[in-house]
PDB file of C-alpha atoms and ligand atoms in Angstrom:
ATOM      1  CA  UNK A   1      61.216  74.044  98.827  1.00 40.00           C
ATOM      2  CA  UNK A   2      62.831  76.991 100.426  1.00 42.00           C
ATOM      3  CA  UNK A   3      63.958  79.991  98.737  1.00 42.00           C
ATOM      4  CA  UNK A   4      67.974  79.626  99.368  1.00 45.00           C
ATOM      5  CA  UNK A   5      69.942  83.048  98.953  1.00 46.00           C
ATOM      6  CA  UNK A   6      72.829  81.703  96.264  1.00 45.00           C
ATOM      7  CA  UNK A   7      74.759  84.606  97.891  1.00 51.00           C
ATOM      8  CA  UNK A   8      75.109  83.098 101.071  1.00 52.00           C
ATOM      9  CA  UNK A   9      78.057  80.544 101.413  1.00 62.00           C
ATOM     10  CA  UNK A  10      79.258  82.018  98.199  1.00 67.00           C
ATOM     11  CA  UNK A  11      82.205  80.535  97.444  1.00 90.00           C
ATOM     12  CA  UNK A  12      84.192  82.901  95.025  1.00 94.00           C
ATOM     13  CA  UNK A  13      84.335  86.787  95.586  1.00 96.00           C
ATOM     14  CA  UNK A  14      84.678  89.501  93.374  1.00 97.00           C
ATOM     15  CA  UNK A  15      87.725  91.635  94.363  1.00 98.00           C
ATOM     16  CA  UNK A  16      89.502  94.166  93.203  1.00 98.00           C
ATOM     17  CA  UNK A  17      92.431  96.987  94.841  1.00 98.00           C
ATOM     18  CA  UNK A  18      91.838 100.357  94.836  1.00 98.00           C
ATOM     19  CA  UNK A  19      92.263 104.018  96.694  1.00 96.00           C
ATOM     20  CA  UNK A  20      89.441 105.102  98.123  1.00 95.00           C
ATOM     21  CA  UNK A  21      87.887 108.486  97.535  1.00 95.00           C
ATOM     22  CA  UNK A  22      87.098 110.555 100.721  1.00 94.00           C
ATOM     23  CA  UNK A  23      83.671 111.391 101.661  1.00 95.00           C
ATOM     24  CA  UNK A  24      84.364 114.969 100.964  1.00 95.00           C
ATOM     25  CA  UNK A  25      85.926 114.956  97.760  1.00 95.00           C
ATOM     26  CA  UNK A  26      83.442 112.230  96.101  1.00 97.00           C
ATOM     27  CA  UNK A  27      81.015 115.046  97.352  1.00 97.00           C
ATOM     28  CA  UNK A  28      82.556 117.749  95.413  1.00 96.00           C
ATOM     29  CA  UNK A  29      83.137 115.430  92.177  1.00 97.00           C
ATOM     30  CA  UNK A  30      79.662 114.358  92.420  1.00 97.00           C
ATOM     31  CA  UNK A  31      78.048 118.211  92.955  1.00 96.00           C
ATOM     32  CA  UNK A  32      80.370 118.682  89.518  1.00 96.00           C
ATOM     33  CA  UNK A  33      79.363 115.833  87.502  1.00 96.00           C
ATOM     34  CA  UNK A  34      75.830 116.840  88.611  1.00 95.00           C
ATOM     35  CA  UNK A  35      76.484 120.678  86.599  1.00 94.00           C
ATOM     36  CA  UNK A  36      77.546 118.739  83.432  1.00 93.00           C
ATOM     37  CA  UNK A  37      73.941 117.986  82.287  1.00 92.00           C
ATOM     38  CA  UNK A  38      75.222 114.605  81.001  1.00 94.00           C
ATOM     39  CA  UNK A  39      72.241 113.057  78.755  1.00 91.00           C
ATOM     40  CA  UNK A  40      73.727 109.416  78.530  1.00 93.00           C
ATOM     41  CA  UNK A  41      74.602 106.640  80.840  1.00 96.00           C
ATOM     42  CA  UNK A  42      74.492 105.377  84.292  1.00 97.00           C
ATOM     43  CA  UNK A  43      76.262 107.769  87.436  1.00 98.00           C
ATOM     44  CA  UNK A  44      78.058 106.124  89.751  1.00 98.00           C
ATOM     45  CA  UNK A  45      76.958 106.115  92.868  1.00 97.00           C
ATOM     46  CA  UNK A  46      78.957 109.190  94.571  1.00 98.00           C
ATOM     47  CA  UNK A  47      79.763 106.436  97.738  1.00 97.00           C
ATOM     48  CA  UNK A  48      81.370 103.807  94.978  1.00 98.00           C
ATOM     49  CA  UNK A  49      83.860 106.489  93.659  1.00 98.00           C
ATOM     50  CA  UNK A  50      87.329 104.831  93.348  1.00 98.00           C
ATOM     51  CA  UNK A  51      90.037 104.339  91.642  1.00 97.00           C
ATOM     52  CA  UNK A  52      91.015 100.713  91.240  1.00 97.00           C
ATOM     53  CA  UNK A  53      94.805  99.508  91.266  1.00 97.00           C
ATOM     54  CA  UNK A  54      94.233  96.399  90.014  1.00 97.00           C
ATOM     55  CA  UNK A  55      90.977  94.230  89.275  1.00 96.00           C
ATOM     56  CA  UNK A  56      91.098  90.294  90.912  1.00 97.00           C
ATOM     57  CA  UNK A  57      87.754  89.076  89.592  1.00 96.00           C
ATOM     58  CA  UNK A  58      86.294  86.157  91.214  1.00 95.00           C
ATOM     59  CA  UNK A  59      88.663  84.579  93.668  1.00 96.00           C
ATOM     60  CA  UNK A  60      87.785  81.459  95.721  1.00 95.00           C
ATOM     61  CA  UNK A  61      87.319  82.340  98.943  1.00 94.00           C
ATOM     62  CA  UNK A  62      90.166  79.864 100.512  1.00 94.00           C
ATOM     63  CA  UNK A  63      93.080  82.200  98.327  1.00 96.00           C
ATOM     64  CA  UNK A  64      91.700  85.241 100.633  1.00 96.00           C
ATOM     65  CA  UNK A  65      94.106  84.365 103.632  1.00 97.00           C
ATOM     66  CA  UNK A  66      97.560  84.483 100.594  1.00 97.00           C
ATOM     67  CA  UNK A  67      95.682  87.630  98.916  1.00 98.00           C
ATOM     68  CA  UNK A  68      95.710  89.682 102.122  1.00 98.00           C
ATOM     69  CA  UNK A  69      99.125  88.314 102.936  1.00 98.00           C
ATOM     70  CA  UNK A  70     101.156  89.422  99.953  1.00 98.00           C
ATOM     71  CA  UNK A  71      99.144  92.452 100.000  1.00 98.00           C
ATOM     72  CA  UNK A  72     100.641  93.311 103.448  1.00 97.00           C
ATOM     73  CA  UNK A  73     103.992  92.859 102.477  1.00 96.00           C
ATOM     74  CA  UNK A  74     103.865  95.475  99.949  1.00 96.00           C
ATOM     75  CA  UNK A  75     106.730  97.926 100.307  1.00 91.00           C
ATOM     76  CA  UNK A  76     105.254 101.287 100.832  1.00 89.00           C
ATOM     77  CA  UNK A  77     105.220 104.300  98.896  1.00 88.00           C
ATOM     78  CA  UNK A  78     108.054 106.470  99.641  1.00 78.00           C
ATOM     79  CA  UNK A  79     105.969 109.624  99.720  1.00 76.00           C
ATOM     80  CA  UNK A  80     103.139 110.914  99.274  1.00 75.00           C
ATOM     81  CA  UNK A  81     101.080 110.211  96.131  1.00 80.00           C
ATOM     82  CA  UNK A  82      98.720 113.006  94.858  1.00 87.00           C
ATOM     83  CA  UNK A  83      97.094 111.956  91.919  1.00 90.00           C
ATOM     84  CA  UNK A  84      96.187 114.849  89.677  1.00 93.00           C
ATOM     85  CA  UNK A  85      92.495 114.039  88.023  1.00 95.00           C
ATOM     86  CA  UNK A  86      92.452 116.923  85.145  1.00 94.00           C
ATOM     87  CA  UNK A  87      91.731 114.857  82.241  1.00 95.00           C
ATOM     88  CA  UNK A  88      87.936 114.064  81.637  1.00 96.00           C
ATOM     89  CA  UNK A  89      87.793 111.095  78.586  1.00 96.00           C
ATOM     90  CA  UNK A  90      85.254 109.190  77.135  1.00 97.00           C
ATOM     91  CA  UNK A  91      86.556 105.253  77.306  1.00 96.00           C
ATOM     92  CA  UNK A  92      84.407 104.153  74.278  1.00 96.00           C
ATOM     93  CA  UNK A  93      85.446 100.137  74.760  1.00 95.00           C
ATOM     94  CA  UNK A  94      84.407 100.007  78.322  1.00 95.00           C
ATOM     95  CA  UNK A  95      81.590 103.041  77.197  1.00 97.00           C
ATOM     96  CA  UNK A  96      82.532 104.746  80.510  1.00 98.00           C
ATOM     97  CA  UNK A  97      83.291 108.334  81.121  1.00 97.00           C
ATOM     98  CA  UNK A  98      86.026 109.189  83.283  1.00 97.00           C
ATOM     99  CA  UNK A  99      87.884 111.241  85.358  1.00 97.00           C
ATOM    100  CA  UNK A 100      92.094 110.463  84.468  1.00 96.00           C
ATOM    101  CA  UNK A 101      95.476 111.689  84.736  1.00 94.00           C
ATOM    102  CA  UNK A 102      97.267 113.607  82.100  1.00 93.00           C
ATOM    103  CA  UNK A 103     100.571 112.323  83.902  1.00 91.00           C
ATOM    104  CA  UNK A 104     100.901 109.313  86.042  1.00 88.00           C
ATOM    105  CA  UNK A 105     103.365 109.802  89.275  1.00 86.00           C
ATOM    106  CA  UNK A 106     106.224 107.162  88.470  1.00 88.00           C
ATOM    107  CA  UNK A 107     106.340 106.104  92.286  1.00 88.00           C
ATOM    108  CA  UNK A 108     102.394 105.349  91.675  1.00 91.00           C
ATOM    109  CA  UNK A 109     103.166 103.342  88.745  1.00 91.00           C
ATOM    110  CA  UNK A 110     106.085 101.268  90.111  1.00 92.00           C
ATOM    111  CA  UNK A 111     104.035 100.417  93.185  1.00 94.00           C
ATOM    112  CA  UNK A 112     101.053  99.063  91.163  1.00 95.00           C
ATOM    113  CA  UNK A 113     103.699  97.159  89.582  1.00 94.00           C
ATOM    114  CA  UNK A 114     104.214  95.800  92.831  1.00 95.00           C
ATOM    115  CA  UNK A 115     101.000  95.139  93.248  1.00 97.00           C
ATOM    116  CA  UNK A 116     100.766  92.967  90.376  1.00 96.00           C
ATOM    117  CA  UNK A 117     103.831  91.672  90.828  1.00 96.00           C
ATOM    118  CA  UNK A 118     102.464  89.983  93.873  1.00 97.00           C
ATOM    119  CA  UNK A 119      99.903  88.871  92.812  1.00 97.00           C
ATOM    120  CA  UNK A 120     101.112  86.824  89.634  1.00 96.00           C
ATOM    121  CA  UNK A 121     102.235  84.549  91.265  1.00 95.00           C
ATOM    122  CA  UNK A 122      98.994  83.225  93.101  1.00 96.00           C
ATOM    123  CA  UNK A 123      97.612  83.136  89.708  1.00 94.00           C
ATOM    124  CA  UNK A 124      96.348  86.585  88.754  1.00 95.00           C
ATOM    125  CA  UNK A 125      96.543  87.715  85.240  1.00 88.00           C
ATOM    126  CA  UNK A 126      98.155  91.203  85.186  1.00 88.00           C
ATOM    127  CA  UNK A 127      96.140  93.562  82.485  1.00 87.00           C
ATOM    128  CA  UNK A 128      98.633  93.718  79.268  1.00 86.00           C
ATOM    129  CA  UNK A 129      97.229  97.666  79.233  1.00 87.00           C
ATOM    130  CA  UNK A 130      99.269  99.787  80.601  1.00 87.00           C
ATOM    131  CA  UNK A 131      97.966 101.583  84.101  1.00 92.00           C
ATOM    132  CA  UNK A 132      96.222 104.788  84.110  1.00 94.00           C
ATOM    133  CA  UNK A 133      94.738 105.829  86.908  1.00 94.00           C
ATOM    134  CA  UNK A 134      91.054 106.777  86.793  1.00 97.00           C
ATOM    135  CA  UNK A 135      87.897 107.125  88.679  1.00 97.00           C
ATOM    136  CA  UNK A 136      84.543 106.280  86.258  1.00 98.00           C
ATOM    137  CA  UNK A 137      82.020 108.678  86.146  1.00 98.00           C
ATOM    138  CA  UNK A 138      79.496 107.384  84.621  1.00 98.00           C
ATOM    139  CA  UNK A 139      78.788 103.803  82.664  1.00 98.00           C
ATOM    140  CA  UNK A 140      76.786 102.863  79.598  1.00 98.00           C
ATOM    141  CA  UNK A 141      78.071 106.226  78.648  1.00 97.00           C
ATOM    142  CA  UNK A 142      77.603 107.105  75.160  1.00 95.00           C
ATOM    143  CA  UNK A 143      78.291 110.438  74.334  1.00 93.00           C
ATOM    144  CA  UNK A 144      81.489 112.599  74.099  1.00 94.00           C
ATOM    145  CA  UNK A 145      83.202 114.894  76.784  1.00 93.00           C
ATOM    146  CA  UNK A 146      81.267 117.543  77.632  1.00 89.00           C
ATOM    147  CA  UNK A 147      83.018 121.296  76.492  1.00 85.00           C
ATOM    148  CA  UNK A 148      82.115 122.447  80.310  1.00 82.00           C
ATOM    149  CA  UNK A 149      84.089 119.457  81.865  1.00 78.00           C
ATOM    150  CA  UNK A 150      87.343 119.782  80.423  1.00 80.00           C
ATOM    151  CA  UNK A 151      89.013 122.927  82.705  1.00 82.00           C
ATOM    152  CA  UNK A 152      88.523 120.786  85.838  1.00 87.00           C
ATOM    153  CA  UNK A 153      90.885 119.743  88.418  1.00 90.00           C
ATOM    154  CA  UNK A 154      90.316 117.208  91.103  1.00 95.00           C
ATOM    155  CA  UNK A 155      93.144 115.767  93.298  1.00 93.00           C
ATOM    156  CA  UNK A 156      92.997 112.402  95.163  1.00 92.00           C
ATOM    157  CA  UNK A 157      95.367 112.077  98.195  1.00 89.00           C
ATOM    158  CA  UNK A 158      96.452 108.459  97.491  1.00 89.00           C
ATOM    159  CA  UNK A 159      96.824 107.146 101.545  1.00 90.00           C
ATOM    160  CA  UNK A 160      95.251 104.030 101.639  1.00 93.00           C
ATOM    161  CA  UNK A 161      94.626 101.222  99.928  1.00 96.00           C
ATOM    162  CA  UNK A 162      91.470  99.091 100.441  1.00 97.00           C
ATOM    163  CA  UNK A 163      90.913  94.915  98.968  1.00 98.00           C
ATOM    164  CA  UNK A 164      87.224  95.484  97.814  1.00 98.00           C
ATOM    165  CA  UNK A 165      84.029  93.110  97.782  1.00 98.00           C
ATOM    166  CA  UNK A 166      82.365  93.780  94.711  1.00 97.00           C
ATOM    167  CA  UNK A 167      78.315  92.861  95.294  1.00 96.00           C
ATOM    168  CA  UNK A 168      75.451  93.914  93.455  1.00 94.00           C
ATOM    169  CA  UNK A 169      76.745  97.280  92.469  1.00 92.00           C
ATOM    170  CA  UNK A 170      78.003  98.070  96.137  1.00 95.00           C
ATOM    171  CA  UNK A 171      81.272  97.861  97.178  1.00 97.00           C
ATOM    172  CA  UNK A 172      82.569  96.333 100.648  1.00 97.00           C
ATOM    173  CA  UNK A 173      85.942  96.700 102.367  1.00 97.00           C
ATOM    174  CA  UNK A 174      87.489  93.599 102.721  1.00 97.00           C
ATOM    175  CA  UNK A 175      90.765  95.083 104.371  1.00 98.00           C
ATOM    176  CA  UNK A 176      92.808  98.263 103.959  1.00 97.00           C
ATOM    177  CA  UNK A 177      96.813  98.862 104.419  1.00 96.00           C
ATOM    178  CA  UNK A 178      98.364 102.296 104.308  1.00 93.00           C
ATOM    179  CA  UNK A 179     100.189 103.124 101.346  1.00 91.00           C
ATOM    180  CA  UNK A 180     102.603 105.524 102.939  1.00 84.00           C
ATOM    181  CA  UNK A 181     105.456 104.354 105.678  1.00 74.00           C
ATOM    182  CA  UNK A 182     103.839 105.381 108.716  1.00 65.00           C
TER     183      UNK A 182
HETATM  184  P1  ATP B 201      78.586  97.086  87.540  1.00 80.33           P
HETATM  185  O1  ATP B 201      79.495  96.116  86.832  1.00 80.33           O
HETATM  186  O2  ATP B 201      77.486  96.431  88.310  1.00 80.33           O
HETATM  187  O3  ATP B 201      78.141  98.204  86.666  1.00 80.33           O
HETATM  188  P2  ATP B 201      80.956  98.034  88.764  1.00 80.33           P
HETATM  189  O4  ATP B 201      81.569  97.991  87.404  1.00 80.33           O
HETATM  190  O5  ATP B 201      81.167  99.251  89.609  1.00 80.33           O
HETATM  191  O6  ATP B 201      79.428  97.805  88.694  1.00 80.33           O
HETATM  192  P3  ATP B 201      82.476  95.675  89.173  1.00 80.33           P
HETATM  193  O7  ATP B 201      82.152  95.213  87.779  1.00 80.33           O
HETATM  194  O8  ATP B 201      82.472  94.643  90.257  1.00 80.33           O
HETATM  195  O9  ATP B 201      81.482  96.793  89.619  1.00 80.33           O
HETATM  196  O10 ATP B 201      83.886  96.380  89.099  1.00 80.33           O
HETATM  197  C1  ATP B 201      84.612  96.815  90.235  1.00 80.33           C
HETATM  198  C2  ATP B 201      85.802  97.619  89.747  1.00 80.33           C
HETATM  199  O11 ATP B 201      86.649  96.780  88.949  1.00 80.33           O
HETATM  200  C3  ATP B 201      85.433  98.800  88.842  1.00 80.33           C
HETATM  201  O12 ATP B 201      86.403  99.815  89.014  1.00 80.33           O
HETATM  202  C4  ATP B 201      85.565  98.231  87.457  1.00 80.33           C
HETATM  203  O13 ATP B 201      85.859  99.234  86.513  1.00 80.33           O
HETATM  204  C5  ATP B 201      86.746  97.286  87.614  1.00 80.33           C
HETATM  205  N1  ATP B 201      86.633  96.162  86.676  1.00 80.33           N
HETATM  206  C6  ATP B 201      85.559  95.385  86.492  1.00 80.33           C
HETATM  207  N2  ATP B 201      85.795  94.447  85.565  1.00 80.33           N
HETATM  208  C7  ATP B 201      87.076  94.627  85.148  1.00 80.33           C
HETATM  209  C8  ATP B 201      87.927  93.985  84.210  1.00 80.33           C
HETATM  210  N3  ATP B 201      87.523  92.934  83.521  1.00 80.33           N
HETATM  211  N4  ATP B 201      89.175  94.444  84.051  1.00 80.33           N
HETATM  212  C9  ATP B 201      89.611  95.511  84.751  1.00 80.33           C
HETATM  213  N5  ATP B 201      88.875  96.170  85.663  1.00 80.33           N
HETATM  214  C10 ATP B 201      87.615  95.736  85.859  1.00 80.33           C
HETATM  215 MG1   MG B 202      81.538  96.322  86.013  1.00 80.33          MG
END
């Protein structure tokens, strides 16, 4: 018998929305996270920093062709969205620290609305929490916020917005829109 790799004519994918995080500033986040002499959990990998809109989960590969469709004809965001990441929390449930918003932009929230919106109706569950934006740290994370990590400031220019391939811990871009009106 041959060894088969079950990846390969995979029929489902694991997908999920999200703004990417430039090169740049998932450099600077990273060079910060590494001053915080955390003692617990896993880092994520600087190159995987994100912020996720909305999580798919497996999808069957034959709903990709709808999925990018109704993702296209999103309306855009009217202007620019800056998220603000000056909150640093401990998310005991999903034992992840995190970098969040103390105040969500209302545009940001309307359009992830949108978002799910869209996608209800080709069978997505929409989370019953309610959205706040975040980009995860570290997972497996067990211990509280670190004293030196809460007078930090990060901002994420919200331009894009990118249907991910979630495999083995790396993340692939499946396609990407603009958020703004160009
Ligand atoms: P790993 O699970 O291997 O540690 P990961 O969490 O980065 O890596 P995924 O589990 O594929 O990779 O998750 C991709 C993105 O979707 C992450 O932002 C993750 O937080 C989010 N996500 C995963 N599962 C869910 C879920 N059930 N509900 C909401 N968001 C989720
Ligand atoms: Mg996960």
């Amino acid at each position: 018998m041959t060894n088969v790799d079950p990846g390969l004519n995979e029929p489902f994918k694991r997908l999920f929305f999200a703004v990417p995080c430039s090169v740049q500033q998932s450099r600077a986040i990273s060079r910060w996270r590494g001053g915080l002499g955390l003692r617990s959990g896993r880092p994520v990998p600087a190159e995987n920093f994100h912020l996720t809109l909305m999580f798919l989960g497996a999808v069957g590969v034959d709903q990709l062709p709808t999925i990018l469709d109704a993702a296209g004809r999103l309306p855009p965001l009217g202007r620019p969205a800056t998220l603000l990441l000056d909150q640093v929390e401990v998310w005991r449930r999903s034992q992840a620290l995190v970098l969040a918003s103390k105040q969500t932009a209302p545009a940001l929230l309307r359009w992830v609305y949108a978002l799910q919106q869209a996608m209800l109706p080709l069978g997505f569950e929409v989370d019953p929490r309610e959205f706040r934006p975040h980009l995860t740290l570290m997972r497996d994370f067990r211990g509280g916020v670190p004293e030196t990590a809460l007078d930090t400031e990060f901002r994420l220019v919200a331009e894009t917005f990118v249907l991910y391939e979630s495999v083995k811990g790396r993340y692939q871009a499946v396609a990407q829109w603009p958020l703004l009106a160009g």
